[in-house]
Coordinates of C-alpha atoms and ligand atoms in Angstrom, one line a residue:
M459 CA -122.7 123.3 -11.0
L460 CA -121.7 122.3 -14.5
Q461 CA -122.8 119.0 -15.8
L462 CA -120.1 116.4 -15.4
D463 CA -121.9 113.3 -16.7
R464 CA -122.1 114.5 -20.2
M465 CA -124.1 112.5 -22.7
H466 CA -121.6 110.6 -24.8
K467 CA -122.3 111.0 -28.5
K468 CA -124.5 114.0 -28.2
L469 CA -124.3 114.5 -31.9
R470 CA -125.1 112.4 -34.9
P471 CA -122.7 112.2 -37.8
E472 CA -125.0 114.3 -40.0
Q473 CA -124.8 117.0 -37.4
F474 CA -121.1 117.4 -37.8
R475 CA -120.0 120.6 -39.3
S476 CA -117.8 118.8 -41.8
H477 CA -120.9 117.0 -43.1
R478 CA -121.9 120.3 -44.7
W479 CA -118.9 119.9 -47.0
F480 CA -118.7 116.1 -47.4
G481 CA -122.3 115.0 -47.1
P482 CA -124.4 116.6 -49.8
A483 CA -125.2 114.6 -52.9
D484 CA -124.6 117.6 -55.1
M485 CA -121.8 118.9 -57.2
Q486 CA -120.2 120.7 -54.3
G487 CA -120.2 117.5 -52.1
F488 CA -118.8 115.6 -55.1
G489 CA -115.9 118.1 -55.3
C490 CA -115.1 117.9 -51.6
R491 CA -115.1 114.1 -51.6
S492 CA -113.3 113.6 -54.8
R493 CA -110.4 115.9 -53.7
M494 CA -110.0 113.9 -50.5
K495 CA -109.8 110.8 -52.7
Q496 CA -107.1 112.7 -54.7
I497 CA -105.0 112.9 -51.5
G498 CA -105.4 109.1 -51.2
Y499 CA -108.2 108.7 -48.6
R500 CA -111.1 106.3 -49.1
L501 CA -114.6 107.5 -48.4
E502 CA -114.9 105.4 -45.3
D503 CA -111.7 107.1 -43.9
F504 CA -113.5 110.5 -43.5
A505 CA -117.2 110.2 -44.1
G506 CA -119.3 110.4 -41.0
K507 CA -116.3 110.9 -38.7
P508 CA -115.2 113.9 -36.6
V509 CA -112.7 115.8 -38.7
I510 CA -110.0 117.1 -36.5
A511 CA -107.7 120.0 -37.4
I512 CA -104.3 119.7 -35.9
V513 CA -103.3 123.4 -35.9
N514 CA -99.5 123.2 -35.9
T515 CA -97.2 126.2 -35.3
W516 CA -94.1 124.1 -36.3
S517 CA -91.5 126.0 -38.3
E518 CA -87.9 125.4 -39.0
I519 CA -87.1 128.8 -37.6
N520 CA -89.0 128.2 -34.3
P521 CA -86.6 126.3 -32.0
C522 CA -89.2 126.0 -29.3
H523 CA -91.4 124.0 -31.7
Y524 CA -89.0 122.0 -33.8
H525 CA -90.4 118.8 -32.4
L526 CA -94.0 119.6 -33.2
R527 CA -93.8 118.2 -36.7
E528 CA -93.1 114.8 -35.1
R529 CA -95.7 115.3 -32.3
A530 CA -98.4 116.0 -34.9
E531 CA -98.0 112.4 -36.0
A532 CA -98.6 111.2 -32.4
V533 CA -101.8 113.4 -32.3
K534 CA -102.9 111.8 -35.6
R535 CA -102.4 108.3 -34.2
G536 CA -104.7 109.3 -31.3
V537 CA -107.3 110.7 -33.6
W538 CA -107.3 107.6 -35.9
Q539 CA -107.5 105.3 -32.8
A540 CA -110.6 107.1 -31.5
G541 CA -112.3 106.9 -34.9
G542 CA -111.7 110.5 -36.1
F543 CA -110.1 111.9 -39.2
P544 CA -107.0 114.1 -38.7
I545 CA -106.0 117.0 -40.9
E546 CA -102.8 118.9 -40.1
I547 CA -103.0 122.6 -40.8
P548 CA -100.0 124.9 -40.5
A549 CA -100.5 128.1 -38.5
F550 CA -98.4 131.3 -38.3
S551 CA -95.4 130.3 -36.2
I552 CA -94.5 133.2 -33.8
T553 CA -91.0 132.6 -32.7
E554 CA -90.0 134.8 -29.8
T555 CA -86.3 134.7 -30.6
Y556 CA -86.4 135.8 -34.3
M557 CA -89.6 137.7 -35.0
K558 CA -89.0 141.4 -35.1
P559 CA -89.8 144.2 -34.1
S560 CA -91.8 142.3 -31.5
P561 CA -93.6 138.9 -31.6
M562 CA -96.4 140.6 -29.8
L563 CA -97.2 142.5 -32.9
Y564 CA -98.2 139.2 -34.5
R565 CA -100.2 137.5 -31.7
N566 CA -103.5 138.9 -33.1
L567 CA -102.5 137.8 -36.6
L568 CA -102.1 134.2 -35.3
A569 CA -105.5 134.5 -33.6
M570 CA -107.1 135.6 -36.9
D571 CA -105.2 132.8 -38.8
T572 CA -106.5 130.2 -36.3
E573 CA -110.1 131.5 -36.2
E574 CA -110.4 131.8 -40.0
A575 CA -108.8 128.5 -40.8
L576 CA -111.2 126.7 -38.4
R577 CA -114.1 128.7 -39.8
S578 CA -113.4 128.3 -43.5
L579 CA -112.4 124.6 -43.5
P580 CA -114.5 121.4 -43.0
V581 CA -113.4 120.7 -39.5
D582 CA -115.3 119.7 -36.3
G583 CA -112.7 120.1 -33.6
A584 CA -109.1 121.2 -33.2
V585 CA -105.9 120.2 -31.4
L586 CA -103.9 123.4 -31.0
M587 CA -100.1 123.0 -30.9
G588 CA -98.0 125.8 -29.5
G589 CA -96.0 127.0 -26.5
C590 CA -93.5 129.7 -27.5
D591 CA -94.8 132.8 -25.7
K592 CA -97.4 134.4 -28.0
T593 CA -98.5 131.1 -29.7
T594 CA -100.6 130.0 -26.7
P595 CA -102.7 133.1 -26.4
G596 CA -102.9 133.5 -30.2
L597 CA -104.1 130.0 -30.8
L598 CA -106.6 130.1 -27.9
M599 CA -108.0 133.5 -28.8
G600 CA -108.8 132.3 -32.3
A601 CA -110.2 129.0 -31.0
I602 CA -112.4 130.7 -28.4
S603 CA -113.9 133.1 -31.0
M604 CA -114.6 130.2 -33.4
N605 CA -115.9 128.0 -30.5
L606 CA -115.4 124.6 -31.9
P607 CA -114.4 121.8 -29.5
A608 CA -110.7 122.4 -29.0
I609 CA -107.9 121.0 -26.8
Y610 CA -104.5 122.7 -26.3
L611 CA -101.3 120.7 -26.6
P612 CA -98.4 122.6 -25.0
A613 CA -95.0 122.0 -26.7
G614 CA -93.4 121.5 -23.3
P615 CA -90.4 123.2 -21.7
M616 CA -86.9 122.3 -22.8
L617 CA -84.6 120.5 -20.5
R618 CA -82.4 122.4 -18.0
G619 CA -79.5 124.3 -19.5
N620 CA -76.1 123.2 -18.4
W621 CA -73.0 125.4 -17.9
N622 CA -69.9 124.3 -16.1
G623 CA -71.9 121.6 -14.4
K624 CA -74.5 124.0 -13.1
P625 CA -78.2 124.2 -14.3
V626 CA -78.9 127.4 -16.2
G627 CA -82.2 128.9 -17.3
S628 CA -83.3 130.6 -20.5
G629 CA -83.4 134.3 -20.4
T630 CA -82.8 134.7 -16.7
D631 CA -79.3 133.4 -16.6
V632 CA -78.4 134.9 -19.9
R633 CA -79.3 138.3 -18.6
K634 CA -77.5 137.6 -15.3
F635 CA -74.2 136.6 -17.0
W636 CA -74.4 139.3 -19.6
A637 CA -74.5 141.8 -16.8
E638 CA -71.4 140.1 -15.3
R639 CA -69.7 140.1 -18.6
C640 CA -70.4 143.9 -19.0
A641 CA -69.0 144.3 -15.5
G642 CA -66.0 142.3 -16.5
T643 CA -66.4 139.6 -13.8
I644 CA -66.6 136.7 -16.3
T645 CA -64.5 136.0 -19.3
E646 CA -65.3 135.9 -23.0
E647 CA -64.6 132.2 -22.9
D648 CA -67.1 131.7 -20.1
W649 CA -69.7 133.6 -22.1
Q650 CA -69.1 131.5 -25.2
S651 CA -69.5 128.2 -23.3
L652 CA -72.8 129.5 -21.9
E653 CA -74.0 129.8 -25.5
D654 CA -73.3 126.1 -26.0
G655 CA -75.2 124.9 -23.0
I656 CA -78.1 127.2 -22.5
A657 CA -80.6 125.6 -24.9
R658 CA -80.0 121.9 -25.4
S659 CA -83.3 120.2 -26.3
P660 CA -86.5 120.9 -28.1
G661 CA -89.1 122.9 -26.1
F662 CA -89.8 126.4 -24.9
C663 CA -87.9 128.4 -22.3
M664 CA -87.7 126.4 -19.1
T665 CA -87.8 129.3 -16.6
M666 CA -91.2 130.6 -15.4
G667 CA -91.3 132.9 -18.5
T668 CA -94.3 133.7 -20.6
A669 CA -94.3 130.3 -22.3
S670 CA -94.4 128.3 -19.1
T671 CA -96.8 130.7 -17.6
M672 CA -99.2 130.7 -20.5
T673 CA -99.2 127.0 -21.0
A674 CA -100.0 126.7 -17.3
M675 CA -102.8 129.2 -17.8
A676 CA -104.2 127.0 -20.6
E677 CA -104.2 124.1 -18.1
A678 CA -105.7 126.1 -15.3
L679 CA -108.5 127.4 -17.6
G680 CA -109.3 123.7 -18.3
L681 CA -108.2 123.7 -21.9
T682 CA -105.5 120.9 -21.7
L683 CA -105.5 117.4 -20.4
P684 CA -104.5 117.4 -16.7
G685 CA -100.8 117.8 -16.1
A686 CA -100.1 118.6 -19.8
S687 CA -98.3 121.9 -19.3
S688 CA -95.5 120.6 -17.1
I689 CA -94.2 117.7 -19.3
P690 CA -90.8 118.6 -20.8
A691 CA -90.8 118.4 -24.6
A692 CA -88.0 115.8 -24.6
D693 CA -89.7 113.4 -22.1
A694 CA -91.3 110.3 -23.5
N695 CA -94.5 111.3 -21.7
H696 CA -94.8 114.2 -24.2
P697 CA -95.7 112.1 -27.3
R698 CA -98.0 110.0 -25.1
L699 CA -99.7 113.3 -24.1
A700 CA -100.0 114.1 -27.8
L701 CA -101.6 110.8 -28.6
S702 CA -104.1 111.2 -25.6
S703 CA -105.0 114.7 -26.8
G704 CA -105.8 113.3 -30.3
K705 CA -108.0 110.6 -28.8
R706 CA -109.8 113.0 -26.5
I707 CA -110.6 115.7 -29.1
V708 CA -112.6 113.0 -31.1
E709 CA -114.7 112.3 -28.0
M710 CA -115.1 116.1 -27.4
V711 CA -116.6 116.5 -30.9
W712 CA -119.2 113.7 -30.2
E713 CA -120.0 115.4 -26.9
D714 CA -120.1 118.8 -28.5
L715 CA -117.9 120.1 -25.7
K716 CA -116.9 123.7 -26.7
P717 CA -114.7 126.3 -25.1
S718 CA -117.8 128.4 -24.3
E719 CA -118.9 125.6 -21.8
I720 CA -115.5 125.6 -20.1
L721 CA -114.5 129.2 -19.9
N722 CA -116.4 131.4 -17.4
A723 CA -115.5 133.9 -14.8
H724 CA -114.5 131.2 -12.3
A725 CA -112.2 129.5 -14.8
F726 CA -110.4 132.8 -15.3
E727 CA -110.2 133.3 -11.5
N728 CA -108.6 129.9 -11.3
A729 CA -106.0 131.0 -14.0
I730 CA -105.2 134.2 -12.1
T731 CA -104.9 132.3 -8.8
T732 CA -102.6 129.8 -10.4
D733 CA -100.6 132.5 -12.1
M734 CA -100.0 134.2 -8.7
A735 CA -98.9 130.9 -7.0
L736 CA -96.4 130.4 -9.9
A737 CA -95.2 134.0 -9.8
G738 CA -95.9 133.9 -13.5
S739 CA -94.9 136.3 -16.2
T740 CA -96.4 139.8 -16.2
N741 CA -97.4 139.1 -19.8
A742 CA -100.1 136.7 -18.5
I743 CA -102.1 139.7 -17.4
I744 CA -102.3 141.1 -20.9
H745 CA -103.1 137.7 -22.5
L746 CA -105.7 136.7 -19.9
V747 CA -107.5 140.0 -20.3
A748 CA -107.5 139.5 -24.1
L749 CA -108.7 135.8 -23.7
A750 CA -111.5 136.8 -21.3
R751 CA -112.7 139.6 -23.6
R752 CA -113.0 136.9 -26.4
C753 CA -115.5 135.2 -24.0
G754 CA -117.4 138.4 -23.2
L755 CA -115.8 138.8 -19.8
Q756 CA -114.0 141.9 -18.5
L757 CA -111.0 141.2 -16.3
E758 CA -110.2 144.5 -14.6
L759 CA -106.6 144.9 -13.4
P760 CA -107.6 145.3 -9.7
L761 CA -108.9 141.7 -9.8
F762 CA -105.3 140.5 -10.4
E763 CA -104.2 142.5 -7.4
K764 CA -107.1 141.3 -5.2
I765 CA -106.3 137.7 -6.0
S766 CA -102.5 138.3 -5.7
E767 CA -103.1 139.4 -2.1
R768 CA -104.6 136.1 -1.0
V769 CA -102.3 133.7 -2.9
P770 CA -98.8 132.7 -1.7
V771 CA -96.0 132.1 -4.2
L772 CA -95.4 128.3 -4.1
A773 CA -93.4 127.6 -7.2
N774 CA -89.7 128.0 -6.5
I775 CA -88.7 128.6 -10.2
R776 CA -86.5 131.2 -11.8
P777 CA -86.6 134.1 -12.2
S778 CA -88.4 134.5 -8.8
G779 CA -87.0 131.2 -7.4
A780 CA -84.2 128.8 -7.8
Y781 CA -85.3 125.8 -9.9
L782 CA -86.3 125.2 -13.5
M783 CA -89.4 123.6 -15.2
E784 CA -87.8 120.2 -15.4
D785 CA -87.5 120.2 -11.6
F786 CA -91.1 121.4 -11.4
Y787 CA -92.2 118.4 -13.4
Y788 CA -90.3 115.9 -11.3
A789 CA -91.7 117.6 -8.2
G790 CA -95.3 116.9 -9.3
G791 CA -95.9 119.6 -11.8
L792 CA -98.9 122.0 -12.1
R793 CA -101.4 119.5 -10.7
A794 CA -99.3 119.3 -7.5
L795 CA -99.1 123.0 -7.2
M796 CA -102.8 123.5 -7.8
A797 CA -103.6 120.8 -5.2
Q798 CA -101.7 122.9 -2.6
I799 CA -104.1 125.8 -3.3
R800 CA -107.3 123.8 -3.7
D801 CA -109.2 125.9 -1.2
L802 CA -108.5 129.0 -3.4
L803 CA -109.8 127.4 -6.6
H804 CA -113.2 126.9 -8.1
L805 CA -113.0 123.1 -8.2
E806 CA -116.3 122.7 -10.0
C807 CA -115.0 124.2 -13.3
L808 CA -115.3 121.9 -16.2
T809 CA -112.2 120.9 -18.2
V810 CA -111.6 119.4 -21.6
N811 CA -111.5 115.8 -20.3
G812 CA -115.1 116.2 -19.2
R813 CA -114.3 116.2 -15.6
A814 CA -114.2 118.9 -13.0
L815 CA -110.9 120.6 -12.0
G816 CA -111.3 119.2 -8.5
Q817 CA -111.5 115.6 -9.8
N818 CA -108.4 116.2 -12.0
L819 CA -106.5 117.3 -8.9
E820 CA -107.3 114.2 -6.8
G821 CA -104.2 112.3 -5.8
A822 CA -101.8 115.1 -6.9
R823 CA -99.1 115.9 -4.4
A824 CA -95.7 117.6 -4.4
V825 CA -92.8 115.1 -4.0
N826 CA -90.2 117.8 -3.6
T827 CA -91.4 120.6 -1.3
D828 CA -88.5 122.8 -1.9
V829 CA -89.5 123.1 -5.6
I830 CA -93.3 123.2 -4.9
R831 CA -93.6 124.7 -1.5
A832 CA -96.1 123.8 1.2
R833 CA -98.5 126.5 2.2
D834 CA -96.8 127.2 5.4
Q835 CA -93.4 127.6 3.7
P836 CA -94.1 129.8 0.7
L837 CA -91.5 131.7 -1.4
A838 CA -93.6 134.8 -0.7
S839 CA -96.7 135.2 1.3
T840 CA -98.6 137.0 -1.5
G841 CA -98.7 136.7 -5.2
G842 CA -95.8 137.9 -7.3
T843 CA -97.7 140.7 -9.2
A844 CA -99.0 144.1 -8.1
I845 CA -101.0 146.7 -10.0
L846 CA -100.1 150.4 -9.6
Y847 CA -102.2 153.5 -10.3
G848 CA -101.3 157.1 -10.1
N849 CA -100.9 160.3 -12.2
L850 CA -98.2 158.5 -14.2
A851 CA -100.5 155.5 -14.9
P852 CA -104.2 156.5 -14.8
D853 CA -105.2 153.2 -16.4
G854 CA -102.7 151.1 -14.5
A855 CA -99.3 149.6 -14.6
V856 CA -97.8 146.3 -13.5
I857 CA -94.9 145.3 -11.3
K858 CA -93.6 141.8 -10.6
T859 CA -92.7 142.2 -7.0
S860 CA -91.4 138.7 -6.6
A861 CA -88.6 139.5 -9.0
A862 CA -87.9 143.0 -7.7
S863 CA -85.6 144.3 -5.0
P864 CA -87.5 144.8 -1.8
H865 CA -85.6 148.0 -0.8
L866 CA -86.7 149.7 -4.1
L867 CA -90.4 149.0 -3.7
Q868 CA -90.7 152.2 -1.7
H869 CA -88.6 154.7 -3.7
T870 CA -88.5 158.3 -4.9
G871 CA -85.8 159.4 -7.3
P872 CA -85.0 161.7 -10.2
A873 CA -86.0 160.5 -13.7
V874 CA -83.5 159.7 -16.4
V875 CA -85.6 159.8 -19.6
F876 CA -85.0 157.9 -22.8
R877 CA -87.3 159.0 -25.7
N878 CA -87.2 155.6 -27.3
Y879 CA -85.1 152.4 -27.6
Q880 CA -82.6 153.9 -29.9
D881 CA -82.0 156.7 -27.5
L882 CA -81.6 154.2 -24.7
A883 CA -79.1 152.1 -26.7
A884 CA -77.1 155.3 -27.7
R885 CA -76.8 156.9 -24.2
N886 CA -77.2 154.3 -21.5
D887 CA -73.6 153.2 -21.3
R888 CA -72.1 156.7 -21.8
E889 CA -69.8 157.9 -19.0
D890 CA -71.4 161.3 -19.0
L891 CA -75.0 160.0 -18.4
D892 CA -76.3 161.9 -15.4
V893 CA -77.4 158.9 -13.4
T894 CA -76.9 157.4 -9.9
E895 CA -78.3 154.3 -8.3
D896 CA -81.2 156.4 -6.9
S897 CA -82.3 157.5 -10.4
V898 CA -85.4 156.2 -12.0
L899 CA -84.8 155.0 -15.6
V900 CA -87.8 155.9 -17.8
L901 CA -88.3 154.5 -21.4
Q902 CA -91.0 156.2 -23.5
N903 CA -92.5 155.1 -26.8
A904 CA -92.3 151.3 -26.2
G905 CA -96.0 150.5 -25.9
P906 CA -98.5 148.8 -28.3
L907 CA -98.4 151.8 -30.7
G908 CA -94.9 153.2 -29.8
G909 CA -92.8 150.0 -30.0
P910 CA -94.8 149.1 -32.1
G911 CA -96.1 145.8 -30.6
M912 CA -95.1 146.6 -27.0
P913 CA -91.7 144.9 -27.2
E914 CA -90.0 143.3 -24.1
W915 CA -87.8 146.2 -23.4
G916 CA -89.1 146.9 -19.9
M917 CA -86.0 145.5 -18.2
L918 CA -83.9 148.5 -19.1
P919 CA -80.2 147.7 -18.8
I920 CA -78.4 149.1 -15.8
P921 CA -76.0 151.8 -17.1
K922 CA -72.5 150.4 -17.5
K923 CA -70.9 152.8 -15.1
L924 CA -73.3 151.7 -12.3
L925 CA -72.8 148.0 -13.2
Q926 CA -69.1 148.5 -12.7
K927 CA -69.8 150.0 -9.2
G928 CA -71.7 146.8 -8.3
V929 CA -75.3 148.2 -8.9
R930 CA -77.5 145.4 -10.1
D931 CA -81.0 146.8 -9.8
M932 CA -82.8 150.2 -10.1
V933 CA -86.4 151.4 -10.5
R934 CA -87.2 151.3 -14.2
I935 CA -90.5 152.5 -15.7
S936 CA -91.9 152.0 -19.3
D937 CA -95.0 151.3 -21.3
A938 CA -93.2 148.2 -22.6
R939 CA -93.6 144.6 -21.5
M940 CA -90.8 142.5 -19.9
S941 CA -89.8 138.9 -20.7
G942 CA -91.2 136.5 -18.1
T943 CA -87.6 135.4 -17.6
A944 CA -86.5 138.9 -16.7
Y945 CA -86.2 140.4 -13.2
G946 CA -85.6 143.6 -11.4
T947 CA -87.7 146.5 -10.1
C948 CA -89.4 147.2 -13.4
V949 CA -92.7 149.0 -13.7
L950 CA -94.3 147.8 -16.9
H951 CA -97.4 148.2 -19.1
V952 CA -97.9 151.9 -18.1
S953 CA -101.3 152.8 -19.6
P954 CA -102.2 154.8 -21.5
E955 CA -98.9 154.6 -23.3
S956 CA -96.7 157.6 -24.1
H957 CA -97.1 157.3 -27.9
A958 CA -100.9 157.8 -27.3
G959 CA -100.4 160.8 -25.2
G960 CA -100.3 159.1 -21.8
P961 CA -98.6 161.0 -18.9
L962 CA -95.4 159.0 -19.4
A963 CA -94.9 161.1 -22.5
F964 CA -94.5 164.2 -20.3
V965 CA -91.7 163.0 -18.0
R966 CA -88.5 165.0 -18.2
D967 CA -85.0 164.4 -16.9
R968 CA -84.7 165.0 -13.1
D969 CA -88.5 165.0 -12.5
P970 CA -89.0 163.2 -9.2
I971 CA -91.0 160.0 -9.5
S972 CA -92.4 158.1 -6.6
L973 CA -93.0 154.3 -6.6
D974 CA -95.0 153.4 -3.5
L975 CA -95.9 149.7 -3.5
A976 CA -97.6 149.9 -0.1
R977 CA -100.1 152.3 -1.5
H978 CA -100.0 150.8 -5.0
R979 CA -99.1 154.2 -6.4
L980 CA -96.9 155.5 -9.2
D981 CA -96.7 159.3 -9.3
L982 CA -94.8 162.0 -11.2
L983 CA -94.2 164.6 -8.5
V984 CA -94.6 167.6 -10.8
P985 CA -97.2 170.3 -10.3
E986 CA -100.4 169.8 -12.2
D987 CA -100.2 173.2 -14.0
E988 CA -96.7 172.3 -15.3
L989 CA -98.0 168.9 -16.5
A990 CA -100.9 170.7 -18.3
K991 CA -98.4 172.9 -20.0
R992 CA -96.4 169.9 -21.2
R993 CA -99.6 168.2 -22.4
E994 CA -100.5 171.2 -24.5
Q995 CA -97.0 171.3 -26.1
W996 CA -97.0 167.5 -26.8
V997 CA -96.9 166.6 -30.5
K998 CA -98.4 163.3 -31.5
P999 CA -95.8 161.1 -33.1
S1000 CA -96.5 159.9 -36.7
P1001 CA -97.5 156.2 -37.0
K1002 CA -94.8 153.7 -37.7
Y1003 CA -96.6 152.0 -40.5
E1004 CA -98.6 153.5 -43.4
R1005 CA -99.6 150.2 -45.0
G1006 CA -100.0 146.5 -44.6
Y1007 CA -100.7 144.5 -41.5
G1008 CA -98.7 147.0 -39.4
A1009 CA -101.1 149.8 -40.4
L1010 CA -104.1 147.6 -39.5
Y1011 CA -102.4 146.9 -36.1
L1012 CA -101.8 150.5 -35.4
E1013 CA -105.4 151.5 -36.3
R1014 CA -107.1 148.8 -34.3
V1015 CA -105.0 147.7 -31.3
M1016 CA -106.2 148.5 -27.9
Q1017 CA -104.1 149.5 -24.9
A1018 CA -102.3 147.2 -22.4
H1019 CA -105.0 147.3 -19.7
Q1020 CA -107.5 146.1 -22.4
G1021 CA -105.3 143.2 -23.5
C1022 CA -103.9 144.6 -26.7
D1023 CA -106.5 142.8 -28.8
F1024 CA -107.9 144.4 -31.9
D1025 CA -111.1 146.2 -31.1
F1026 CA -113.0 144.4 -33.8
L1027 CA -111.8 140.9 -32.7
S1028 CA -112.7 141.4 -29.0
R1029 CA -116.4 142.0 -29.9
C1030 CA -118.7 139.3 -28.8
A1031 CA -120.9 139.3 -32.0
E1032 CA -121.7 136.0 -33.7
T1033 CA -119.9 135.3 -37.0
A1034 CA -121.9 133.3 -39.4
E1035 CA -120.8 129.9 -40.6
P1036 CA -119.6 130.1 -44.2
E1037 CA -122.1 129.5 -47.0
I1038 CA -121.2 126.5 -49.1
H1039 CA -122.0 126.8 -52.8
Ligands
FES1893 FE1 -89.8 130.4 -27.3 FE2 -88.7 131.5 -25.0 S1 -88.0 131.7 -27.1 S2 -90.5 130.4 -25.3

């Protein structure tokens, strides 16, 4: 049992980290103090107070975070009110929409940016502000490794989209209507008006995509204030949450409450359990594995499957369900959902407010049981994610069963192989493509090394000639990821990836492939001697970067089942505090 009655003010001011910069009566201390005065602060504004870094991923090119500049002011008010000293620090703003070739390429860079900023500066605690997909794991990975008191402030989902008076959701509905446009069932005018109504407030994607999943994971891990992840960005409760987060982090510094006291194996099991009840994004698997490794914990893929089998899907949110995050908030939000699965959670886990998870869930209830289902009326009786193994994925692959077509989960069909994304783009819509609705579409060279950065290409588009015949889903296999807002019978994260010589590299057109969800198998039905021959003939592709961050990434990134962290970042060695001279 973790201690819940923490001693308030465990530290004395001279034990603050920042005191090493501001306290000494030497020339170095003189320099640090005089430069604060240069900014306009008096000695009494910062001396002896918890110095709080507000790590802000605001950027003018990040639409999901464009309100975070303003929210940082609310955090500062909270920090001042609690007797702390706030410093806003910009962090690398990973924007899912614009950052190419893949924002995932840069998650580890944000993690490094966060960790090193916190390490090198005179700060005692941090409020981490993010939400757009990779920013949540990036900020948390860095903060975990630095292990200062830290609280996560999710940017919040945007309001529902609106199109022709109907609610529409990021990603999910865009893909759905794009397929209809390609099939010729909606007009160009319809398509244009969708563009005007799909994103109409600040905040991140309001489907159960990676952003909503990962902010929920932050809350389930105990790293946000209770209920924080469900509040829409445009709701007045959001600036109040920002203020409360600012107040609380000051107390956390006095209490010396660090991520290492909050994050343990039970906290990660709570996150996985919650993920399954949400039918969260498959990307959560990669990020949770990476976060756990930063804590010295190994999350093996079978654990996701084991938990998935005992957790019903209760969140009726697109792409697996019908509603959007705004509806989820009004229905009671994440606290209400977690209260429905209390018996499956480790309620003793400590959270950033100093209370146990179980205490934070007291009084929470769903007020709309169509959005947050009761246990006896789940959307699906088991979690939305399954892990597959087989000769095509020796280290595992992932499928979001809740967003797949049930009739395809037991399927054998001939492969149609695309060597890379360019090949897919060039041939997928050709009339002479040798494909039927029983074919299995295979995309190679889209993994961590091959993409590079494991882009979200895993929802391979249905070939145009099949779309026009009314086909809307097929079995698709790749070493890529898939947007959490995407859907379809897509086998993802095949590991090891084809670019690294994994068996996916040896698939050829018309090879039979078997997907057998009941047995959790993914197999290439080709004799072993033929596969051995292909393996011998395989030529390793040349790396996509020869210099710069890209080269570092290609040299050090690990495979999908290991969380795609850099090998040197996931080590659990102590990094020394900086010397100050
Ligand atoms: Fe930022 Fe979807 S684009 S969360």
